[in-house]
XYZ file of C-alpha atoms in Angstrom:
589
model
C 112.753 87.140 91.681
C 109.561 87.539 93.668
C 106.619 88.891 91.668
C 108.343 87.867 88.437
C 108.152 85.112 85.851
C 110.492 84.081 83.046
C 109.241 84.526 79.483
C 111.208 83.033 76.582
C 110.158 84.485 73.223
C 110.857 82.318 70.156
C 110.698 84.063 66.796
C 110.280 81.595 63.932
C 109.620 84.307 61.357
C 112.523 84.314 58.871
C 111.987 87.768 57.441
C 111.737 90.130 60.348
C 112.623 90.701 63.973
C 110.109 91.421 66.707
C 109.710 94.193 69.247
C 108.091 93.059 72.512
C 106.360 95.609 74.737
C 104.147 95.231 77.799
C 101.444 97.196 79.607
C 100.421 96.536 83.204
C 96.717 96.152 83.902
C 97.066 98.435 86.937
C 98.622 101.282 84.942
C 95.843 103.681 83.880
C 96.259 105.285 80.457
C 99.909 104.258 80.247
C 102.326 103.803 77.392
C 103.576 100.359 76.419
C 107.028 99.710 77.801
C 109.662 98.117 75.572
C 110.922 94.771 76.898
C 113.109 93.150 74.258
C 114.027 92.828 70.589
C 113.802 89.302 69.195
C 115.952 88.712 66.114
C 114.536 86.838 63.079
C 115.112 83.130 62.736
C 118.042 81.756 60.767
C 116.269 79.958 57.943
C 119.292 78.026 56.731
C 120.056 76.649 60.184
C 116.413 76.406 61.172
C 117.297 78.205 64.370
C 114.642 80.574 65.763
C 115.554 83.935 67.214
C 115.136 83.982 70.976
C 115.062 86.449 73.841
C 114.418 85.917 77.555
C 112.685 88.591 79.646
C 111.371 88.903 83.169
C 107.697 89.832 83.349
C 105.678 91.159 86.262
C 103.247 88.814 88.013
C 101.507 91.284 90.315
C 98.910 92.372 87.773
C 97.635 91.127 84.408
C 99.836 92.148 81.488
C 99.081 92.979 77.873
C 101.919 91.864 75.614
C 102.294 93.618 72.260
C 104.416 92.193 69.446
C 105.318 94.428 66.514
C 107.319 93.445 63.483
C 110.527 95.298 62.750
C 109.397 95.731 59.129
C 106.889 98.573 58.976
C 106.331 98.355 62.755
C 103.173 96.359 62.059
C 101.262 94.935 65.017
C 101.452 91.171 64.785
C 99.629 90.071 67.908
C 98.420 91.209 71.313
C 98.051 88.871 74.284
C 96.507 89.526 77.691
C 97.696 87.170 80.412
C 98.271 87.089 84.170
C 101.594 85.326 84.716
C 102.246 83.306 87.853
C 105.113 83.921 90.229
C 108.324 81.995 89.426
C 106.608 80.481 86.379
C 108.467 79.643 83.170
C 106.711 80.477 79.914
C 107.409 80.448 76.183
C 105.849 82.686 73.544
C 106.185 81.097 70.139
C 105.660 83.362 67.126
C 105.307 81.702 63.727
C 103.296 81.714 60.506
C 100.416 79.290 60.196
C 101.743 77.986 56.860
C 104.542 78.725 54.426
C 102.172 80.420 52.012
C 100.067 82.305 54.546
C 101.027 85.622 56.034
C 98.916 85.107 59.129
C 101.052 85.077 62.263
C 100.186 83.017 65.339
C 101.382 83.731 68.859
C 101.121 80.769 71.208
C 101.835 81.025 74.923
C 103.169 77.785 76.399
C 103.700 76.998 80.092
C 107.086 75.295 80.444
C 107.069 75.197 84.223
C 104.043 76.059 86.315
C 104.134 78.877 88.870
C 104.353 78.199 92.579
C 101.530 78.780 95.021
C 103.001 81.713 96.908
C 99.909 82.018 99.129
C 100.560 78.812 101.094
C 102.725 80.629 103.700
C 99.763 82.913 104.431
C 97.504 79.910 104.964
C 100.062 78.254 107.218
C 100.516 81.449 109.277
C 96.756 81.781 109.605
C 96.478 78.222 110.928
C 99.313 78.826 113.414
C 97.667 81.941 114.835
C 94.290 80.212 114.951
C 95.947 77.397 116.920
C 97.386 79.905 119.379
C 93.958 81.505 119.705
C 92.366 78.113 120.366
C 94.908 77.387 123.108
C 94.176 80.748 124.739
C 90.422 80.132 124.612
C 90.816 76.715 126.204
C 93.066 78.234 128.852
C 90.467 80.879 129.618
C 87.819 78.180 130.032
C 90.085 76.380 132.486
C 90.525 79.649 134.377
C 86.808 79.594 135.160
C 87.398 76.505 137.312
C 87.938 77.759 140.874
C 90.843 75.466 141.898
C 92.713 76.202 138.677
C 92.110 79.941 138.907
C 93.199 80.125 142.538
C 96.384 78.211 141.812
C 97.290 80.439 138.850
C 96.568 83.644 140.782
C 98.679 82.422 143.638
C 101.606 81.732 141.322
C 101.408 84.852 139.204
C 99.993 87.436 141.632
C 99.002 89.789 138.803
C 98.530 93.494 139.365
C 95.394 95.156 138.066
C 95.910 97.941 135.557
C 92.388 99.016 134.756
C 92.883 102.658 135.671
C 94.949 104.087 132.865
C 95.316 107.278 130.903
C 92.932 107.937 128.040
C 95.270 107.910 125.028
C 98.661 109.161 123.996
C 97.240 111.329 121.262
C 94.093 112.400 122.975
C 94.414 112.953 126.687
C 96.893 114.107 129.307
C 97.845 111.658 132.004
C 96.346 111.831 135.472
C 99.522 112.679 137.322
C 100.256 115.607 135.027
C 96.839 117.096 135.628
C 96.986 116.603 139.395
C 100.439 118.104 139.698
C 99.679 121.056 137.457
C 96.329 121.977 138.975
C 95.598 121.437 142.684
C 91.847 121.770 142.213
C 90.899 118.350 140.754
C 92.391 116.183 143.532
C 89.441 113.848 143.369
C 90.689 112.777 139.934
C 93.291 110.490 141.474
C 90.695 108.608 143.487
C 87.710 108.679 141.180
C 86.987 105.538 139.232
C 86.792 106.354 135.555
C 85.258 103.996 133.082
C 87.422 103.442 130.022
C 86.184 102.542 126.564
C 88.360 99.593 125.642
C 86.970 99.685 122.120
C 88.925 102.869 121.351
C 92.254 101.306 122.326
C 91.325 98.109 120.499
C 90.517 100.120 117.376
C 93.800 102.007 117.630
C 95.811 98.857 118.342
C 94.284 96.938 115.441
C 95.203 99.738 113.032
C 98.668 100.018 114.534
C 99.532 96.317 114.372
C 98.454 95.994 110.745
C 100.536 99.078 109.971
C 103.592 97.607 111.700
C 103.221 94.382 109.719
C 102.907 96.276 106.429
C 105.830 98.590 107.235
C 108.013 95.585 108.000
C 107.293 94.260 104.510
C 104.048 92.299 104.715
C 105.840 89.133 103.602
C 106.777 90.979 100.384
C 103.280 90.353 99.020
C 102.266 93.079 96.599
C 98.657 93.226 97.835
C 99.841 94.297 101.291
C 101.336 97.431 99.779
C 99.574 100.687 99.084
C 98.037 101.312 95.680
C 100.385 102.889 93.131
C 98.055 105.836 92.680
C 94.245 105.832 92.570
C 92.190 103.235 94.428
C 92.939 101.217 97.525
C 94.306 97.756 98.207
C 92.889 95.138 100.575
C 94.981 96.414 103.462
C 93.864 100.032 103.179
C 90.263 98.833 103.017
C 90.694 96.944 106.284
C 92.788 99.365 108.249
C 95.138 101.969 106.906
C 97.393 103.368 109.600
C 97.232 107.094 109.210
C 93.541 107.399 108.336
C 92.410 105.077 111.148
C 94.882 106.555 113.599
C 93.815 110.089 112.734
C 90.158 109.133 113.105
C 90.549 107.581 116.548
C 92.816 110.453 117.590
C 89.925 112.817 116.901
C 87.618 110.612 118.978
C 90.075 110.648 121.878
C 90.432 114.431 121.671
C 86.720 114.870 122.285
C 86.684 112.543 125.287
C 89.909 113.773 126.863
C 89.241 117.502 126.595
C 85.783 116.995 128.057
C 87.320 115.065 130.962
C 90.008 117.691 131.631
C 87.593 120.598 131.626
C 85.096 118.701 133.735
C 87.719 118.188 136.422
C 88.558 121.858 136.608
C 91.560 122.413 134.326
C 91.572 125.888 132.784
C 91.474 126.310 129.022
C 94.811 128.096 129.170
C 96.537 125.112 130.789
C 94.857 122.683 128.405
C 96.033 124.771 125.445
C 99.566 124.631 126.828
C 99.397 120.849 126.953
C 98.058 120.743 123.392
C 100.930 122.911 122.136
C 103.526 120.842 124.006
C 102.236 117.507 122.744
C 102.049 118.735 119.173
C 105.628 119.977 119.402
C 106.846 116.638 120.803
C 105.086 114.631 118.091
C 106.594 116.755 115.323
C 110.018 116.588 116.979
C 109.790 112.799 117.303
C 108.901 112.501 113.635
C 111.759 114.676 112.389
C 114.610 113.631 114.682
C 113.845 110.122 115.950
C 111.768 108.302 113.339
C 112.777 110.100 110.170
C 116.530 109.538 109.682
C 118.298 106.230 109.220
C 121.262 106.499 111.570
C 122.746 103.318 110.112
C 123.655 105.446 107.062
C 125.451 108.098 109.071
C 124.766 111.125 111.286
C 121.710 113.299 110.881
C 122.134 115.736 107.993
C 119.868 118.625 107.071
C 120.844 118.344 103.394
C 118.503 115.443 102.686
C 116.293 115.333 105.795
C 112.668 114.561 105.034
C 110.515 117.253 106.675
C 107.002 115.767 106.283
C 106.142 112.457 107.909
C 103.498 110.472 109.751
C 104.175 111.829 113.247
C 104.635 115.334 111.884
C 101.211 115.204 110.263
C 99.665 113.681 113.379
C 101.178 116.421 115.531
C 99.926 119.274 113.367
C 96.501 117.691 112.947
C 96.230 117.184 116.696
C 97.120 120.839 117.256
C 94.438 122.165 114.898
C 91.603 119.830 115.891
C 92.272 119.960 119.643
C 92.548 123.760 119.586
C 89.350 123.973 117.529
C 87.503 121.783 120.011
C 88.902 123.672 122.983
C 87.871 127.014 121.485
C 84.249 126.051 120.786
C 83.630 123.401 123.430
C 80.310 123.674 125.238
C 79.531 122.762 128.800
C 76.850 120.180 129.490
C 77.636 117.732 126.718
C 77.795 114.653 128.929
C 74.805 115.656 131.026
C 72.676 116.344 127.988
C 71.760 119.872 129.149
C 72.779 121.589 125.912
C 69.767 123.127 124.217
C 69.275 122.628 120.503
C 66.409 123.542 118.150
C 66.658 120.035 116.705
C 67.211 117.356 119.399
C 68.199 114.777 116.783
C 71.159 117.000 115.808
C 72.164 118.193 119.268
C 75.641 116.734 118.811
C 76.129 118.813 115.625
C 74.212 122.110 115.636
C 75.772 123.631 118.787
C 79.162 123.290 117.111
C 78.309 125.045 113.847
C 81.403 127.349 114.036
C 83.604 124.250 113.883
C 81.798 123.032 110.792
C 82.199 126.433 109.131
C 85.937 126.286 109.817
C 86.266 122.761 108.392
C 84.248 123.666 105.286
C 86.507 126.669 104.726
C 89.550 124.394 104.915
C 87.993 122.057 102.352
C 87.248 125.017 100.094
C 90.915 126.006 100.324
C 91.920 122.444 99.386
C 89.601 122.446 96.384
C 90.807 125.837 95.157
C 94.487 124.967 95.494
C 94.036 121.533 93.958
C 91.970 122.545 90.932
C 92.808 126.220 90.366
C 96.496 126.644 91.267
C 98.642 126.992 88.118
C 101.401 124.369 88.046
C 104.210 124.941 85.503
C 104.099 122.403 82.684
C 100.954 120.703 83.984
C 97.252 121.057 83.208
C 95.212 122.887 85.819
C 93.567 120.537 88.308
C 95.803 117.591 87.411
C 95.424 114.672 89.863
C 97.483 112.048 88.043
C 100.763 110.289 88.846
C 102.822 111.690 85.987
C 105.517 109.393 84.629
C 104.198 107.137 81.895
C 100.610 107.710 83.045
C 98.226 109.784 80.932
C 100.106 108.459 77.885
C 103.313 110.119 79.033
C 102.085 113.662 78.398
C 102.888 114.977 81.895
C 105.909 113.022 83.171
C 106.965 115.656 85.748
C 103.498 116.439 87.136
C 103.310 113.820 89.880
C 100.605 114.856 92.341
C 99.713 118.057 90.515
C 99.317 121.018 92.875
C 100.083 118.921 95.981
C 103.488 117.886 94.684
C 104.237 121.356 93.342
C 103.533 123.044 96.686
C 105.815 120.623 98.563
C 108.656 121.009 96.081
C 108.253 124.794 96.098
C 108.055 125.312 99.868
C 110.146 122.430 101.227
C 112.528 121.632 98.381
C 112.866 118.397 96.419
C 115.512 116.964 98.768
C 113.331 117.362 101.853
C 110.361 115.282 100.713
C 109.876 111.556 100.100
C 112.103 110.338 97.253
C 110.492 106.977 96.470
C 106.707 107.358 96.106
C 104.551 104.311 95.424
C 103.906 105.594 91.886
C 107.558 105.106 90.908
C 107.193 101.361 90.297
C 104.155 101.096 88.040
C 104.147 104.601 86.572
C 107.948 104.952 86.517
C 107.830 108.453 87.975
C 111.086 110.279 88.592
C 109.813 113.277 90.568
C 109.901 113.077 94.374
C 106.481 113.188 95.987
C 105.487 113.076 99.652
C 102.207 111.359 100.642
C 102.380 113.249 103.973
C 102.805 116.610 102.281
C 101.373 120.035 103.064
C 98.178 120.088 101.001
C 96.998 116.645 102.102
C 97.203 117.746 105.743
C 94.018 119.766 105.209
C 92.042 116.594 104.569
C 93.811 114.872 107.453
C 92.322 117.554 109.690
C 88.925 116.757 108.164
C 89.421 113.073 108.964
C 90.293 113.848 112.593
C 87.265 116.124 112.814
C 85.017 113.251 111.754
C 86.610 111.174 114.518
C 85.931 114.082 116.858
C 82.275 113.787 115.888
C 82.338 110.115 116.905
C 83.659 111.175 120.310
C 80.878 113.711 120.711
C 78.320 111.011 119.962
C 79.805 108.912 122.771
C 79.664 111.910 125.128
C 76.155 113.081 124.268
C 74.627 109.604 124.388
C 76.626 108.119 127.224
C 75.480 104.562 128.053
C 72.782 104.791 125.335
C 74.267 102.049 123.232
C 71.532 101.919 120.592
C 71.736 105.672 120.030
C 75.529 105.555 119.727
C 75.588 102.622 117.319
C 72.735 103.964 115.182
C 74.536 107.281 114.778
C 77.786 105.533 113.893
C 75.866 103.632 111.238
C 74.181 106.775 109.882
C 77.510 108.589 109.633
C 78.964 105.596 107.797
C 76.103 105.651 105.285
C 76.451 109.404 104.743
C 80.190 109.109 104.152
C 79.630 106.187 101.794
C 77.081 108.142 99.734
C 79.442 111.124 99.448
C 82.238 108.788 98.319
C 79.975 107.183 95.717
C 79.095 110.599 94.303
C 82.680 111.869 94.230
C 84.102 108.705 92.652
C 81.088 107.713 90.503
C 81.689 104.257 92.040
C 84.775 103.800 89.859
C 88.491 103.726 90.407
C 89.596 106.208 87.771
C 86.581 107.967 86.263
C 85.158 109.883 89.219
C 85.178 113.606 89.906
C 87.745 113.077 92.668
C 89.178 109.523 92.738
C 90.131 107.760 95.945
C 93.818 108.516 96.388
C 95.873 107.863 99.503
C 98.898 109.734 98.143
C 96.868 112.904 97.654
C 94.640 112.325 100.676
C 91.743 113.314 98.435
C 88.329 114.160 99.894
C 86.921 110.910 98.508
C 89.716 109.007 100.268
C 88.790 110.647 103.573
C 85.058 109.993 103.186
C 85.684 106.375 102.150
C 88.069 105.673 105.024
C 85.668 107.405 107.432
C 82.865 105.191 106.176
C 84.905 102.118 107.063
C 86.116 103.698 110.314
C 82.590 104.343 111.618
C 81.551 100.775 110.760
C 84.680 99.268 112.316
C 84.274 101.365 115.465
C 80.615 100.323 115.650
C 81.508 96.621 115.485
C 84.337 96.866 118.015
C 82.240 99.026 120.353
C 79.419 96.466 120.180
C 81.671 93.463 120.826
C 83.968 95.008 123.443
C 81.996 97.613 125.400
C 78.344 96.685 124.876
C 78.152 92.892 124.853
C 81.635 92.331 126.332
C 82.096 89.311 124.096
C 85.703 90.309 123.436
C 88.213 91.954 125.740
C 90.000 93.591 122.814
C 93.101 91.441 123.283
C 95.684 91.352 121.881
C 95.157 94.645 120.027
C 94.138 96.464 123.198
C 97.702 96.372 124.567
C 99.545 98.086 121.674
C 96.620 100.502 121.518
C 97.498 101.562 125.063
C 101.137 102.234 124.097
C 100.718 103.341 120.516
C 103.421 106.031 120.423
C 105.995 103.667 121.927
C 105.120 100.843 119.522
C 105.136 103.111 116.480
C 108.409 104.846 117.354
C 110.049 101.614 118.491
C 109.166 99.654 115.388
C 110.684 102.426 113.236
C 113.863 102.878 115.282
C 114.645 99.156 115.763
C 113.416 97.995 112.362
C 116.838 96.791 111.171
C 117.988 95.211 114.434
C 117.698 91.675 115.803
C 115.281 90.146 116.803
C 113.065 92.204 114.509
C 115.239 91.455 111.502
C 117.879 88.884 110.647
C 119.787 87.613 107.640
C 117.644 85.275 105.568
C 118.857 82.245 103.695
C 116.638 82.970 100.701
C 115.740 86.621 100.211
C 113.348 85.640 97.400
C 111.155 83.493 99.633
C 107.770 84.784 100.712
C 107.765 82.231 103.522
C 110.970 83.622 105.074
C 109.867 87.229 104.712
C 106.443 86.449 106.158
C 108.005 84.597 109.101
C 110.325 87.502 109.839
C 107.620 90.176 109.515
C 105.062 88.289 111.602
C 107.681 87.550 114.263
C 108.633 91.219 114.487
C 104.987 92.299 114.659
C 104.155 89.701 117.300
C 107.139 90.823 119.374
C 105.699 94.335 119.575
C 102.379 92.908 120.738
C 104.206 90.923 123.442
C 106.262 93.973 124.446
C 103.150 96.121 124.741
C 101.468 93.424 126.837
C 104.438 93.194 129.229
C 104.531 96.973 129.545
C 100.805 96.962 130.234
C 101.228 94.402 133.022
C 103.931 96.571 134.594
C 101.898 99.759 134.181
C 104.511 101.345 131.921
C 103.071 103.733 129.368
C 104.881 106.215 127.185
C 102.653 109.263 127.213
C 103.083 112.549 125.386
């Protein structure tokens, strides 16, 4: 199978059998897991004892061979097996008189290069990009451009809503409040970089959710740390961050055009309710397995967390918003911090939330678990706390929501062999999600306070990235496992939020520079799904198991087939979002 290799163990020792155990290199402080018993060789027939086992190829393994007599350790081998490889481990004595045992690993059949499909897909997409660039160059030729425009007659769609998670649409505001009628005719400049940022995060998320070609490195880390994908763009953290940025811009726009705070609060409450409802009823259940049932309905989820986070952060901004942000008329004792100091009540509120998270995480007594436990449970921590997955975070979810109403297959179940349900979108982690959105809110305030001052905006993005990076380095001690608070996506630890915010500020800086400052990139194709993010996210979940997003494969153990299917499905959502954009169709909440 994928991510596996065949290991044939040959025992040429006549006197004793062997016990083979393995330990994954990604499993921190874990117990060795028994793989097979290899019988002793038959000396009279000169026939060695054999056993065939499947070994994991995702991470390096440590193989441990113990003799059945006295359970003595005979040898220990560290090796990173290759996918679909065929190996032999020969155990024998060096001579008939010596008691020294040798363990030789032999490659019978070399592993395949499972990364070639990724290279091929990269070349295909680069070819498509080259064709588009050449086509754009041809479009600069007047006769060609005039002919194409005459044939296609495209409609301009530059005037659009701000964002699904950050701003009400224009028609809603006009119909609900007769005062800002000029809104419908005023030309509003839109930051394409925000939609590009959102769309980039969304498309990578869709690809990963569809399977990522069944490559292990496209999956989330089993517990502590982060994989390549989460370093580039993890859905929820990036989406939450840019949602906070959009909240700042959209609320400022609504209030500037005369909407009352009471009406804006009503819109905030309605949108939060719709997001939570979408997450529970539409995205959550798998209707292919039968009708919706409360008995095993998962209550937490991505949209549920987004909805609640939006409610808290938007209400917090609405409550303490200050007039004059865009005009720069706000007075501050320290001009360099005029985008921070006037909002000190918001910072006090966020710090209080973080204090609550720290107290619950490290001081709440959890039955059968050490206080402040942050581990995965299972076979981790040498198997001492098998039912303590997630510590206080898991305990609170199981206590308040019930075991059947949270996620049943956490990422820790594979490597750490956990049996307890644990929800990565649980209650306690939502506190730090609010913190992440608040940092995105700060990015929006920077854009408002320093409008059209590109150097000021980019320098502040960079400073915030450095500050978040320093905090992460302190909390983690620059290590994966040994820090005060390790980076952990499942727990949504503070260090995870500061690390993802560090990357988010840098990524937003780069996209803002390329798209809105220098205009070297239009943001395509990520701009289009960024404009219809709720539709793309909900659609990719609802139609995940339907053609043309999924079909029956000839070889389910082929990375190439899985990668083709997942990339096709992801590309289809980009095409759909582009077509909707051209027809000015946007699903807004």
